[in-house]
């Protein structure tokens, strides 16, 4: 275990380098993501092992002039999730305990190792998005906690000091801007495939529909979950994730400078988030200063990187994926103690290498007792 000795001594632990050029190689193998399950969280953040919070995409009646007022309801029809409550991997782990039969191979059920998940990594899609964008990120660092348990590496984010400060010091304008993203969803989503949006209703950010996906990146098998905004009922093949739609809002673009900055800093995040679970379409609403949606634009996830190729300070999907692959390989190399009480804390700050420390601190351990007993039973 590392201890804070107060002495300045060079860390003997290996680091992972992050420079873009180290990852500028061919695109690695990434298996077509497959949805193996879903779950929902209701308005009180209660877990349901079903799709009850899945919503359907309903195109606007007037595409050219959608007439969406994204500020509407902020003061009187908004129930906000308590961001101070850290759920860590809990909801995904709950899904795993209820769906173990989907994860265990037949030959395994006969032997003593039946409790093994047979997946290398379990995490949220959002944590992988952060890994993908790391080589191009120059503002926000991250902290990722990793625990090895029964041969599976669990990755759970820890909020950085900087992120906590920013969250607690958010301005009223910033809070309202975050609300606008959820309000945009309400204008375009219905509860039934043939319904109409209830734009006078309450926006409750506790509600979520999550897809559980499995895939492989190079030699790493991944099981992760991500929140899905809606499903397009007009989509010919109703198979997930091909009919899922991601909804986004952004400030309207009024200058070539704003366009370059959008392409460089925002599209990379939109691409990474939707590429990981295989969501093919992103529908963006661009809003003016008053919060009115002035235009809508569809981005095909697989074509986003073509839009930015050759641009100033451009980003490459292959660099993102090669870095993620290298990080997962690094985790497998250094995380060796298979013990649910031990946390390897990986830390990254812009312009630095990834380093890590090892902890046996109950405040950092994140696999809950109910999960450990379910998986060892
Ligand atoms: O505890 C944590 N550190 C986190 C928990 C971080 C991220 C997510 N979560 C949990 C929540 O339970 C949430 O339901 O994961 C679920 C969603 O995970 P994800 O899909 O992996 O998250 P991400 O891809 O970062 O965000 C997808 C959407 C966001 O939409 P936009 O269009 O803004 O990207 O999930 C929402 C948000 O609407 N979201 C969250 N919801 C609850 N808790 C969180 C969060 N911490 N972050 C984003
Ligand atoms: Ca969204």
XYZ file of C-alpha atoms and ligand atoms in Angstrom:
426
model
C 0.000 0.000 0.000
C 1.256 3.512 -0.680
C 1.406 5.854 2.238
C 1.916 9.569 2.439
C 5.346 9.745 3.989
C 5.691 13.466 3.391
C 9.058 12.800 1.739
C 9.525 13.665 -1.941
C 10.538 10.367 -3.459
C 10.154 9.352 -7.097
C 7.227 7.015 -7.623
C 8.436 3.522 -8.444
C 5.123 2.673 -10.103
C 4.841 2.649 -13.902
C 2.880 5.340 -15.744
C 0.954 5.421 -19.020
C 1.920 8.104 -21.496
C -0.883 10.053 -23.175
C 0.650 12.026 -26.079
C -1.538 11.839 -29.235
C 1.271 10.795 -31.579
C 1.890 7.612 -29.554
C -1.579 6.373 -30.542
C -1.675 7.524 -34.150
C -1.914 4.048 -35.709
C -4.542 1.947 -37.467
C -8.020 1.782 -35.933
C -8.067 -1.175 -33.501
C -10.569 -4.018 -33.673
C -13.873 -2.919 -32.105
C -16.626 -5.504 -32.200
C -20.121 -4.383 -33.192
C -21.748 -3.596 -29.804
C -24.656 -5.865 -28.816
C -27.384 -4.940 -26.348
C -27.772 -7.738 -23.814
C -30.246 -6.012 -21.512
C -31.906 -2.819 -20.331
C -33.084 -1.239 -17.098
C -34.958 1.859 -15.992
C -34.806 4.386 -13.169
C -38.058 6.102 -12.240
C -38.790 9.639 -11.008
C -37.601 8.684 -7.552
C -34.510 6.967 -8.928
C -35.876 3.495 -8.176
C -34.444 0.630 -10.234
C -36.595 -1.528 -12.556
C -35.288 -4.491 -14.503
C -37.236 -3.487 -17.631
C -37.706 -0.808 -20.301
C -40.505 1.194 -18.648
C -38.632 4.502 -19.053
C -37.803 4.009 -22.729
C -39.183 6.904 -24.774
C -39.889 7.213 -28.483
C -38.592 9.791 -30.899
C -41.242 12.054 -32.364
C -39.986 14.379 -35.126
C -41.038 18.045 -34.796
C -44.112 19.114 -36.755
C -42.146 21.992 -38.298
C -38.509 21.043 -38.773
C -37.521 24.526 -40.060
C -39.216 26.359 -37.202
C -39.480 23.937 -34.283
C -40.618 26.598 -31.786
C -39.001 24.916 -28.763
C -38.592 27.178 -25.746
C -35.932 25.408 -23.699
C -36.281 27.728 -20.699
C -39.940 26.889 -20.225
C -40.604 25.112 -16.928
C -37.175 25.692 -15.398
C -38.626 27.507 -12.393
C -41.879 25.640 -11.935
C -41.774 22.195 -13.610
C -38.306 20.828 -12.862
C -37.370 17.983 -10.491
C -33.611 17.731 -10.335
C -31.666 14.624 -9.404
C -29.527 15.052 -6.277
C -26.006 15.148 -7.721
C -24.480 14.922 -4.256
C -25.557 11.268 -4.071
C -22.841 9.104 -5.593
C -24.382 5.955 -7.043
C -21.091 4.650 -8.418
C -21.731 1.381 -10.313
C -24.696 0.376 -8.145
C -27.469 0.331 -10.756
C -25.370 -1.588 -13.241
C -24.350 -4.062 -10.517
C -27.994 -4.501 -9.596
C -28.722 -5.350 -13.226
C -25.875 -7.902 -13.200
C -27.137 -9.674 -10.075
C -30.602 -9.966 -11.648
C -29.324 -11.166 -15.015
C -26.415 -13.454 -14.238
C -27.905 -16.220 -16.366
C -27.245 -14.043 -19.431
C -23.563 -13.685 -18.577
C -22.447 -17.155 -17.610
C -21.317 -19.596 -20.212
C -22.845 -23.078 -20.255
C -19.649 -24.935 -19.473
C -19.133 -22.635 -16.496
C -22.377 -23.494 -14.786
C -21.028 -26.985 -14.074
C -17.769 -25.973 -12.437
C -16.808 -24.232 -9.250
C -15.948 -20.995 -11.056
C -19.630 -20.471 -11.897
C -19.606 -17.101 -10.175
C -17.219 -15.592 -12.712
C -18.679 -13.006 -15.050
C -16.447 -13.903 -17.993
C -15.993 -10.239 -18.889
C -12.734 -8.345 -18.499
C -14.233 -4.922 -17.715
C -17.471 -3.629 -16.215
C -18.153 0.125 -16.235
C -20.397 2.993 -17.356
C -20.262 4.098 -20.979
C -19.615 7.657 -19.715
C -16.335 6.547 -18.101
C -15.177 5.029 -21.395
C -16.141 8.260 -23.194
C -13.709 10.093 -20.920
C -10.966 7.611 -21.758
C -11.572 7.953 -25.496
C -11.288 11.737 -25.425
C -8.290 11.877 -23.059
C -5.557 12.408 -25.727
C -7.418 15.547 -26.888
C -8.621 16.894 -23.552
C -6.898 19.959 -22.137
C -9.296 21.181 -19.467
C -10.536 18.412 -17.210
C -8.634 15.542 -15.646
C -10.186 12.393 -14.220
C -9.915 9.850 -11.429
C -10.927 6.269 -12.152
C -11.108 3.668 -9.393
C -10.433 0.060 -10.437
C -11.126 -3.072 -8.416
C -10.343 -6.607 -9.565
C -12.919 -9.104 -8.319
C -13.220 -12.700 -9.509
C -11.209 -11.954 -12.632
C -13.237 -8.903 -13.717
C -11.945 -5.323 -13.549
C -14.630 -2.885 -12.353
C -14.044 0.769 -13.250
C -15.878 3.520 -11.343
C -15.258 7.249 -11.526
C -14.331 9.309 -8.481
C -15.208 13.001 -8.675
C -12.081 15.166 -8.789
C -11.698 18.126 -6.427
C -11.895 20.444 -9.434
C -15.126 18.824 -10.675
C -16.702 19.009 -7.223
C -15.802 22.668 -6.876
C -17.168 23.438 -10.336
C -20.361 21.566 -9.559
C -20.875 23.389 -6.268
C -20.049 26.783 -7.773
C -22.164 26.433 -10.903
C -23.845 29.704 -11.886
C -27.603 30.070 -12.314
C -27.036 30.433 -16.072
C -25.088 27.199 -16.211
C -27.778 25.353 -14.234
C -30.393 26.646 -16.651
C -28.287 25.573 -19.625
C -28.122 22.039 -18.249
C -31.896 22.057 -17.815
C -32.318 23.048 -21.464
C -30.810 19.753 -22.620
C -33.487 17.812 -20.732
C -36.251 20.156 -21.888
C -35.168 19.536 -25.490
C -35.686 15.790 -24.911
C -39.213 16.481 -23.689
C -40.090 18.294 -26.947
C -38.972 15.328 -29.054
C -39.937 12.284 -26.972
C -43.154 10.456 -26.175
C -43.967 7.623 -23.776
C -45.809 5.625 -26.443
C -44.621 4.964 -30.029
C -47.644 6.808 -31.443
C -48.012 9.447 -28.718
C -47.476 13.218 -28.693
C -44.905 14.961 -26.497
C -46.228 16.279 -23.186
C -44.455 19.625 -23.283
C -46.461 20.995 -20.352
C -45.278 18.182 -18.068
C -42.549 18.107 -15.461
C -38.891 17.486 -16.393
C -37.516 14.968 -13.882
C -33.823 14.138 -14.281
C -34.050 11.140 -11.963
C -35.685 9.204 -14.782
C -33.501 7.152 -17.088
C -33.557 4.286 -19.532
C -30.242 2.453 -19.758
C -28.973 -0.046 -22.282
C -26.476 -2.737 -21.224
C -24.018 -3.485 -23.978
C -21.259 -5.974 -24.584
C -18.443 -5.684 -27.043
C -14.708 -6.218 -27.484
C -11.903 -3.744 -27.960
C -8.803 -5.529 -29.234
C -8.297 -8.298 -26.635
C -10.577 -6.764 -23.994
C -14.161 -7.873 -23.445
C -16.341 -5.052 -22.155
C -19.687 -4.914 -20.400
C -20.989 -1.393 -19.977
C -24.216 0.529 -19.661
C -25.275 3.909 -20.974
C -28.355 6.086 -20.767
C -30.352 6.130 -24.022
C -32.548 9.132 -24.849
C -35.060 7.478 -27.174
C -35.874 4.950 -29.875
C -37.129 5.897 -33.335
C -40.432 4.033 -33.912
C -40.135 4.759 -37.656
C -36.863 2.872 -37.866
C -37.308 -0.180 -40.165
C -35.231 -2.580 -38.090
C -36.330 -2.210 -34.480
C -33.260 -3.988 -33.175
C -31.203 -2.064 -30.589
C -28.934 -0.149 -30.717
C -29.565 0.630 -34.405
C -32.826 2.456 -33.731
C -31.654 4.464 -30.738
C -31.298 8.233 -31.050
C -29.102 10.518 -28.957
C -30.402 14.065 -28.401
C -28.096 17.027 -27.842
C -28.295 20.783 -27.563
C -25.636 23.348 -28.286
C -25.300 27.097 -28.674
C -26.034 28.278 -32.198
C -22.926 28.643 -34.338
C -22.478 32.175 -35.678
C -18.855 32.386 -36.789
C -16.145 30.237 -38.387
C -14.316 30.381 -35.060
C -17.329 28.970 -33.204
C -17.669 26.288 -35.894
C -14.043 25.200 -35.487
C -14.354 25.124 -31.749
C -17.592 23.077 -31.954
C -15.924 20.582 -34.312
C -12.795 20.308 -32.207
C -14.193 20.174 -28.664
C -17.842 19.160 -28.824
C -18.143 16.763 -31.753
C -15.402 14.531 -30.325
C -17.481 14.039 -27.146
C -20.681 13.461 -29.099
C -18.935 10.998 -31.380
C -17.229 9.016 -28.569
C -20.387 8.742 -26.468
C -22.553 7.391 -29.288
C -19.899 5.344 -31.062
C -19.211 3.209 -27.968
C -22.721 1.643 -27.721
C -23.280 1.783 -31.489
C -25.941 4.517 -31.532
C -26.075 5.607 -35.180
C -27.843 8.991 -35.000
C -27.482 12.183 -32.989
C -30.128 14.892 -33.327
C -28.881 18.290 -32.265
C -30.876 21.394 -31.438
C -29.024 24.690 -31.715
C -30.351 27.356 -29.365
C -30.112 31.141 -29.345
C -29.369 33.350 -26.330
C -33.033 33.203 -25.293
C -33.135 29.410 -25.255
C -35.186 29.109 -28.456
C -34.174 26.267 -30.763
C -33.274 27.957 -34.048
C -32.228 24.878 -36.018
C -32.049 21.107 -35.877
C -29.311 18.989 -37.383
C -28.848 15.240 -37.643
C -25.354 13.801 -37.295
C -24.651 10.258 -38.360
C -22.192 8.962 -35.779
C -20.113 7.059 -38.340
C -19.746 10.163 -40.517
C -18.747 12.659 -37.836
C -15.043 12.038 -38.228
C -15.308 12.745 -41.984
C -16.689 16.199 -41.180
C -13.581 17.172 -39.283
C -10.846 15.396 -41.234
C -8.062 17.705 -42.340
C -9.259 20.576 -40.172
C -7.127 22.687 -37.896
C -6.138 20.809 -34.769
C -8.370 17.914 -35.746
C -8.977 14.715 -33.773
C -8.821 11.119 -34.943
C -11.126 8.289 -33.811
C -8.216 5.816 -34.084
C -6.158 7.799 -31.559
C -9.101 7.730 -29.137
C -9.617 3.988 -29.476
C -5.911 3.093 -29.388
C -5.492 5.124 -26.214
C -8.472 3.382 -24.585
C -7.041 0.014 -25.569
C -3.649 0.991 -24.099
C -5.290 2.136 -20.852
C -7.172 -1.174 -20.473
C -3.949 -3.106 -21.174
C -2.163 -0.955 -18.564
C -4.913 -1.718 -16.017
C -4.559 -5.455 -16.643
C -0.802 -5.195 -16.173
C -0.753 -3.271 -12.899
C -3.967 -4.319 -11.137
C -2.969 -7.687 -9.730
C -4.646 -8.099 -6.320
C -8.013 -9.798 -6.819
C -9.681 -8.336 -3.748
C -12.918 -6.298 -3.556
C -11.502 -4.176 -0.718
C -8.525 -2.991 -2.779
C -8.862 0.031 -5.068
C -6.305 1.093 -7.647
C -6.875 4.783 -8.241
C -5.854 5.938 -11.720
C -5.345 9.643 -12.053
C -4.863 11.903 -15.044
C -4.449 15.639 -15.517
C -4.107 17.376 -18.895
C -0.548 17.385 -20.295
C 0.481 14.622 -17.843
C 0.872 10.852 -17.850
C -1.660 8.508 -16.230
C -0.402 7.424 -12.798
C -1.938 5.327 -10.046
C -1.944 4.646 -6.324
C -3.145 1.598 -4.368
C -5.602 1.864 -1.481
C -7.266 -0.329 1.085
C -9.651 2.375 2.218
C -13.310 1.522 2.923
C -14.198 5.043 1.779
C -12.913 4.281 -1.720
C -14.037 0.652 -2.104
C -17.083 0.677 -4.357
C -18.338 -2.898 -4.766
C -21.218 -3.016 -2.266
C -21.590 -5.914 0.216
C -24.889 -7.025 -1.377
C -23.085 -7.413 -4.709
C -20.194 -9.393 -3.224
C -22.529 -11.791 -1.460
C -24.702 -12.218 -4.553
C -21.634 -13.041 -6.647
C -20.052 -15.439 -4.180
C -23.257 -17.295 -3.342
O -21.526 8.361 -10.456
C -21.063 8.695 -11.501
N -19.850 9.185 -11.551
C -21.827 8.574 -12.763
C -22.993 7.884 -12.792
C -21.290 9.215 -13.936
C -22.075 8.983 -15.105
C -23.223 8.280 -15.062
N -23.697 7.752 -13.925
C -24.882 6.929 -13.972
C -26.223 7.428 -13.747
O -26.880 6.454 -12.976
C -26.894 7.524 -15.105
O -28.215 7.072 -15.081
O -24.893 6.383 -15.242
C -26.098 6.614 -15.943
C -25.770 7.172 -17.315
O -24.521 6.739 -17.617
P -23.782 7.059 -18.967
O -24.747 6.957 -20.081
O -22.581 6.246 -18.936
O -23.395 8.620 -18.764
P -22.947 9.649 -19.870
O -22.678 9.036 -21.177
O -21.884 10.479 -19.239
O -24.212 10.592 -19.985
C -25.400 10.184 -20.636
C -26.556 10.957 -20.058
C -26.329 12.458 -20.071
O -26.828 12.972 -21.276
P -25.959 13.992 -22.183
O -26.734 14.129 -23.453
O -25.868 15.232 -21.385
O -24.613 13.350 -22.372
O -26.767 10.585 -18.702
C -27.056 11.748 -17.924
C -27.099 12.928 -18.866
O -28.434 13.144 -19.206
N -25.992 11.785 -16.908
C -26.155 11.382 -15.663
N -27.223 10.921 -15.034
C -27.067 10.608 -13.749
N -25.920 10.723 -13.076
C -24.909 11.549 -15.035
C -24.820 11.208 -13.665
N -23.704 11.348 -12.975
N -24.022 12.020 -15.925
C -24.706 12.146 -17.058
Ca -28.583 13.434 -24.550
